[in-house]
XYZ file of C-alpha atoms in Angstrom:
380
model
C -27.108 37.171 -52.245
C -28.797 36.851 -55.704
C -31.326 39.276 -54.972
C -28.859 41.931 -53.871
C -26.666 41.239 -56.820
C -29.415 41.556 -59.160
C -30.372 44.958 -57.832
C -26.954 46.361 -57.813
C -26.587 45.045 -61.420
C -29.736 46.706 -62.482
C -28.517 49.993 -60.854
C -25.208 49.804 -62.678
C -26.714 49.261 -65.992
C -29.815 51.471 -65.918
C -28.287 54.707 -64.204
C -26.267 55.622 -67.322
C -28.969 54.817 -69.677
C -31.229 57.135 -67.839
C -29.334 60.004 -69.621
C -31.625 59.255 -72.615
C -34.135 61.450 -70.507
C -31.428 64.125 -70.443
C -31.335 64.392 -74.161
C -32.273 68.081 -74.015
C -28.706 69.060 -72.863
C -27.545 68.061 -76.362
C -29.914 69.903 -78.245
C -28.205 73.337 -78.779
C -24.718 71.967 -79.051
C -25.587 69.442 -81.781
C -27.763 71.922 -83.618
C -24.877 74.164 -83.766
C -22.349 71.529 -84.676
C -24.390 69.773 -87.441
C -26.382 72.978 -88.541
C -29.685 71.321 -87.962
C -33.007 72.508 -86.381
C -35.047 71.386 -83.406
C -37.409 69.274 -85.411
C -34.531 67.028 -86.676
C -33.214 66.647 -83.210
C -36.859 65.697 -82.044
C -36.697 62.978 -84.837
C -33.576 61.538 -83.316
C -35.064 61.360 -79.905
C -38.281 59.763 -81.364
C -36.092 57.116 -83.081
C -34.282 56.412 -79.735
C -37.713 55.905 -78.197
C -38.943 53.478 -80.920
C -35.582 51.409 -80.943
C -35.512 51.379 -77.151
C -39.050 49.814 -77.163
C -37.965 47.476 -79.897
C -35.061 46.285 -77.775
C -37.523 45.732 -74.896
C -39.649 43.522 -77.134
C -36.784 41.599 -78.451
C -35.023 41.104 -75.114
C -36.862 37.749 -74.023
C -35.770 36.205 -77.444
C -32.152 37.046 -76.583
C -31.958 35.934 -72.957
C -33.698 32.539 -73.850
C -30.498 31.791 -76.049
C -27.756 33.725 -74.484
C -26.353 34.079 -70.941
C -27.476 37.137 -69.199
C -23.898 38.300 -68.434
C -23.053 38.007 -72.164
C -26.144 40.063 -73.029
C -25.100 42.807 -70.486
C -21.776 42.943 -72.178
C -23.254 43.085 -75.704
C -25.578 45.971 -74.657
C -22.732 47.877 -73.330
C -20.840 47.353 -76.574
C -23.726 48.207 -78.759
C -24.852 51.408 -76.989
C -21.173 52.546 -76.592
C -20.660 52.182 -80.153
C -23.673 54.273 -80.895
C -22.521 56.978 -78.694
C -19.045 57.048 -80.366
C -20.725 57.143 -83.681
C -22.525 60.229 -82.346
C -19.417 61.689 -80.999
C -17.715 61.470 -84.361
C -20.752 62.410 -86.442
C -20.057 64.815 -89.400
C -23.511 64.477 -90.803
C -27.003 64.253 -89.337
C -27.626 60.861 -90.803
C -24.624 59.408 -88.795
C -25.815 61.134 -85.636
C -29.316 59.737 -86.118
C -28.105 56.216 -86.689
C -25.660 56.330 -83.798
C -27.809 57.848 -81.129
C -31.385 57.287 -82.430
C -30.993 53.571 -83.558
C -27.902 51.930 -81.909
C -28.004 53.446 -78.560
C -31.671 52.812 -77.949
C -31.596 49.085 -78.983
C -28.831 48.424 -76.358
C -30.617 50.173 -73.804
C -34.012 48.467 -74.401
C -32.502 45.002 -74.291
C -30.525 45.882 -71.186
C -33.576 47.280 -69.454
C -35.677 44.210 -69.690
C -32.877 41.901 -68.825
C -32.195 43.245 -65.601
C -35.895 43.692 -64.748
C -36.307 39.968 -65.497
C -33.161 39.231 -63.339
C -34.598 41.091 -60.423
C -38.038 39.250 -60.707
C -36.250 35.864 -60.784
C -34.307 36.732 -57.661
C -36.204 38.953 -55.323
C -38.806 37.142 -53.091
C -39.983 39.680 -50.625
C -41.165 43.196 -51.486
C -41.069 42.526 -55.166
C -43.236 45.738 -55.803
C -40.773 47.833 -54.079
C -37.929 46.282 -56.099
C -39.737 46.722 -59.351
C -40.388 50.343 -58.522
C -36.833 50.895 -57.735
C -35.650 49.422 -60.949
C -37.923 51.597 -63.064
C -36.928 54.611 -61.000
C -33.374 54.519 -62.219
C -34.046 56.157 -65.656
C -35.334 59.493 -64.283
C -32.687 59.387 -61.447
C -30.012 58.689 -64.056
C -31.307 61.702 -65.824
C -31.343 63.829 -62.697
C -27.713 62.960 -61.841
C -26.389 62.819 -65.470
C -27.753 66.058 -66.884
C -25.692 68.392 -64.797
C -22.588 66.233 -65.455
C -23.222 66.223 -69.170
C -23.828 69.918 -69.050
C -20.502 70.588 -67.400
C -18.695 68.197 -69.648
C -20.098 69.945 -72.719
C -19.160 73.243 -71.357
C -15.548 72.161 -70.414
C -14.678 69.727 -73.126
C -17.299 70.023 -76.009
C -20.171 67.869 -76.882
C -18.028 65.355 -78.892
C -16.055 64.582 -75.755
C -19.221 64.298 -73.624
C -20.638 61.720 -76.070
C -17.443 59.756 -76.020
C -17.210 59.994 -72.166
C -20.804 58.742 -71.843
C -20.026 55.891 -74.207
C -17.193 54.779 -71.985
C -19.356 54.930 -68.810
C -22.156 53.090 -70.470
C -19.699 50.102 -71.501
C -18.128 50.048 -68.026
C -21.423 50.103 -66.110
C -22.679 47.210 -68.349
C -19.560 45.228 -67.802
C -19.998 45.691 -64.080
C -23.570 44.507 -64.415
C -22.484 41.478 -66.458
C -19.745 40.679 -63.908
C -22.226 40.714 -60.872
C -24.813 38.735 -62.654
C -22.249 35.957 -63.449
C -20.549 35.986 -59.989
C -24.004 35.625 -58.254
C -25.113 33.125 -60.903
C -28.332 35.086 -61.489
C -30.563 33.308 -63.907
C -33.508 34.859 -65.914
C -35.460 31.781 -66.331
C -36.718 29.437 -63.632
C -37.313 25.839 -65.044
C -39.006 24.761 -61.825
C -41.518 27.640 -61.700
C -45.109 26.476 -62.501
C -47.087 29.148 -64.625
C -50.259 30.483 -62.937
C -51.925 30.853 -66.268
C -50.782 31.078 -70.067
C -49.265 34.504 -70.479
C -51.036 35.109 -73.765
C -54.371 33.999 -72.353
C -54.871 37.160 -70.562
C -55.146 39.641 -73.218
C -58.198 41.571 -71.596
C -56.269 42.230 -68.573
C -53.181 43.126 -70.653
C -55.091 45.618 -72.733
C -56.676 47.407 -69.496
C -53.182 47.691 -67.880
C -51.504 48.870 -71.100
C -54.445 51.421 -71.512
C -53.787 52.845 -67.975
C -50.078 52.796 -68.557
C -50.546 54.682 -71.893
C -53.034 57.278 -70.587
C -50.742 58.074 -67.594
C -47.487 58.122 -69.561
C -48.933 60.375 -72.345
C -49.685 63.078 -69.616
C -46.376 62.353 -67.653
C -44.063 62.340 -70.678
C -45.455 65.688 -71.820
C -44.553 67.032 -68.542
C -41.137 65.454 -68.405
C -40.239 66.515 -72.018
C -41.391 70.101 -71.891
C -41.528 71.022 -68.182
C -39.088 74.103 -68.517
C -41.160 75.342 -71.603
C -44.600 75.003 -69.729
C -43.244 76.787 -66.671
C -41.970 79.701 -68.928
C -45.132 79.737 -70.761
C -46.934 80.583 -67.551
C -44.324 83.368 -66.541
C -41.552 81.532 -64.865
C -38.048 82.748 -65.301
C -35.382 80.695 -66.677
C -33.842 79.650 -63.346
C -37.209 78.738 -62.041
C -37.864 76.653 -65.105
C -34.545 74.759 -64.986
C -35.098 74.186 -61.108
C -38.667 72.771 -61.634
C -37.274 70.458 -64.318
C -34.868 68.942 -61.803
C -37.553 68.856 -59.090
C -40.011 67.157 -61.502
C -37.452 64.460 -62.547
C -36.743 63.734 -58.778
C -40.513 63.529 -58.124
C -41.116 61.030 -60.920
C -38.103 58.882 -59.860
C -39.428 58.837 -56.209
C -43.093 58.300 -57.431
C -41.870 55.097 -59.381
C -40.397 53.627 -56.191
C -43.428 54.624 -54.278
C -45.632 53.079 -56.881
C -44.073 49.654 -56.391
C -44.061 50.030 -52.720
C -47.756 50.841 -52.590
C -48.691 47.668 -54.455
C -47.130 45.635 -51.699
C -49.581 47.077 -49.227
C -52.876 48.201 -51.060
C -54.922 46.747 -54.033
C -53.451 47.632 -57.610
C -56.588 49.317 -58.811
C -56.940 51.533 -55.803
C -53.381 52.749 -56.077
C -53.874 53.382 -59.861
C -56.914 55.283 -59.402
C -55.570 57.403 -56.540
C -52.550 58.336 -58.689
C -54.583 59.378 -61.516
C -56.995 61.433 -59.385
C -53.989 63.140 -57.878
C -52.600 64.013 -61.531
C -56.111 65.209 -62.449
C -56.277 67.504 -59.464
C -52.856 69.089 -60.801
C -54.417 69.782 -64.131
C -57.431 71.285 -62.822
C -55.392 73.490 -60.388
C -53.243 74.921 -63.286
C -56.308 75.439 -65.502
C -58.122 77.270 -62.762
C -55.203 79.254 -61.440
C -52.440 79.734 -64.081
C -49.241 81.000 -62.557
C -45.686 79.981 -62.381
C -45.840 78.678 -58.795
C -49.107 76.717 -59.597
C -47.330 75.379 -62.757
C -44.396 73.872 -60.815
C -46.887 72.328 -58.319
C -49.245 71.120 -60.921
C -46.641 69.619 -63.203
C -45.167 67.845 -60.255
C -48.401 66.361 -59.349
C -49.004 65.185 -63.032
C -45.469 63.738 -62.950
C -46.043 61.917 -59.723
C -49.257 60.311 -60.888
C -47.299 59.037 -64.027
C -44.362 57.878 -61.826
C -46.710 55.854 -59.471
C -48.310 54.255 -62.458
C -44.920 53.327 -64.022
C -43.837 51.608 -60.675
C -47.235 50.001 -60.306
C -47.187 48.584 -63.778
C -43.746 46.827 -63.316
C -45.094 45.427 -59.899
C -48.406 44.418 -61.499
C -46.701 42.304 -64.087
C -45.174 40.181 -61.213
C -48.572 39.889 -59.591
C -50.836 39.027 -62.626
C -48.331 36.898 -64.600
C -45.792 34.008 -63.667
C -42.205 35.211 -63.231
C -40.913 33.551 -66.292
C -43.327 35.562 -68.514
C -42.241 38.890 -66.939
C -39.781 39.958 -69.555
C -42.254 39.080 -72.465
C -45.193 40.953 -70.855
C -42.998 43.937 -69.860
C -41.647 44.366 -73.424
C -45.158 44.307 -74.972
C -46.446 46.767 -72.286
C -43.744 49.305 -73.088
C -45.074 49.528 -76.611
C -47.929 51.552 -74.886
C -45.146 53.778 -73.482
C -43.549 54.197 -76.819
C -46.958 55.327 -78.282
C -47.537 57.610 -75.389
C -44.132 59.417 -76.161
C -45.137 59.951 -79.691
C -48.690 61.419 -79.086
C -49.353 64.108 -76.321
C -45.561 65.323 -76.024
C -45.518 65.997 -79.761
C -49.156 67.291 -79.914
C -48.350 69.660 -77.087
C -45.412 71.161 -79.000
C -47.633 71.589 -82.092
C -50.237 73.274 -80.048
C -47.710 75.635 -78.409
C -46.455 76.720 -81.914
C -49.952 77.625 -82.750
C -51.305 79.109 -79.502
C -48.134 80.273 -77.722
C -49.441 78.315 -74.701
C -49.975 74.989 -73.013
C -53.402 75.540 -71.733
C -55.114 72.999 -74.157
C -52.453 70.391 -73.721
C -52.982 70.646 -69.812
C -56.718 70.015 -70.433
C -55.963 67.090 -72.681
C -53.668 65.672 -69.974
C -56.322 66.129 -67.442
C -58.916 64.304 -69.698
C -56.306 61.272 -70.073
C -55.961 61.182 -66.295
C -59.683 60.987 -65.896
C -59.965 58.332 -68.525
C -57.403 56.419 -66.649
C -59.293 56.466 -63.412
C -62.177 54.652 -65.137
C -60.091 52.026 -66.746
C -58.050 51.361 -63.645
C -61.254 50.727 -61.651
C -61.684 47.558 -63.887
C -58.317 46.047 -62.956
C -58.513 42.989 -60.877
C -57.377 42.548 -57.339
C -54.679 39.877 -57.396
């Protein structure tokens, strides 16, 4: 009962927050509304990434002092308030604070809260459960992007932000009700730690490095998939379809990454995932074309997705369950750094070369480096 309630609660909270990955649907409407440029919009998304990570790091401090259901309500109120600020924005500063600061903070705390709840409640197939939880962001983006696009077209961008705010608050409220009804706790006082969480820094750094390398390549694909396909000659319709396909592939791969760790050794799964991504980068470099671009970008995205699911599952294998939230929050700093490196560098390179060839080569190099680091992960 508790395990099912925790998984449903995680679904309710994470799916609407997954629209953070669909930020691109707001680019042109907000640029026109506030008379700002793409660089300024990129800064807002970067702020949201940073505050999302900060919320993840701070979450364990919150759920040690406050009940999980109250935190879920607070996350919903916080992020809904940020979205309402964005909806009513008359200046760039108000929009940046609303979406870039307030929304991200609530989402980050909520993300770690439900991950911790799931790891306290699920006993069997924990790898699959962790893969499912982290898959909800890209799946939320895949579902939310067309809905938000329709809402913007039909009612305007302000109404779309306001509607998303109401949805986020309602979903977080449902999450809180489920956690309370099932009496899901986020700390097991009877659990004996296998090892002090902070005594495993070498292992933490290896896992964080693999996550960073895979995420840098994968987030470059997720953030610029349409632009990459168009740069290799794809039409707009092909580029849009490719973006949806890649989001679905990443979400499915996150589930698969957790599922695979229930059956195979973590280092073997990690190495295989990054070899698969490397093959995609090599294929696109050797045979640049729109079709190969879609296939190759999907392969790079799948490799990242598997590592994302694997990382969440690995925390449960390498550390005691009471330490899950703390370790996960710290590991997502690597994800934040990844989001601020190759995705931005790829855009800068495109502005100067009118192509993504160098960025794809760098992604392949990162995948290769991840293979060697993953080989040093222990077999739990």
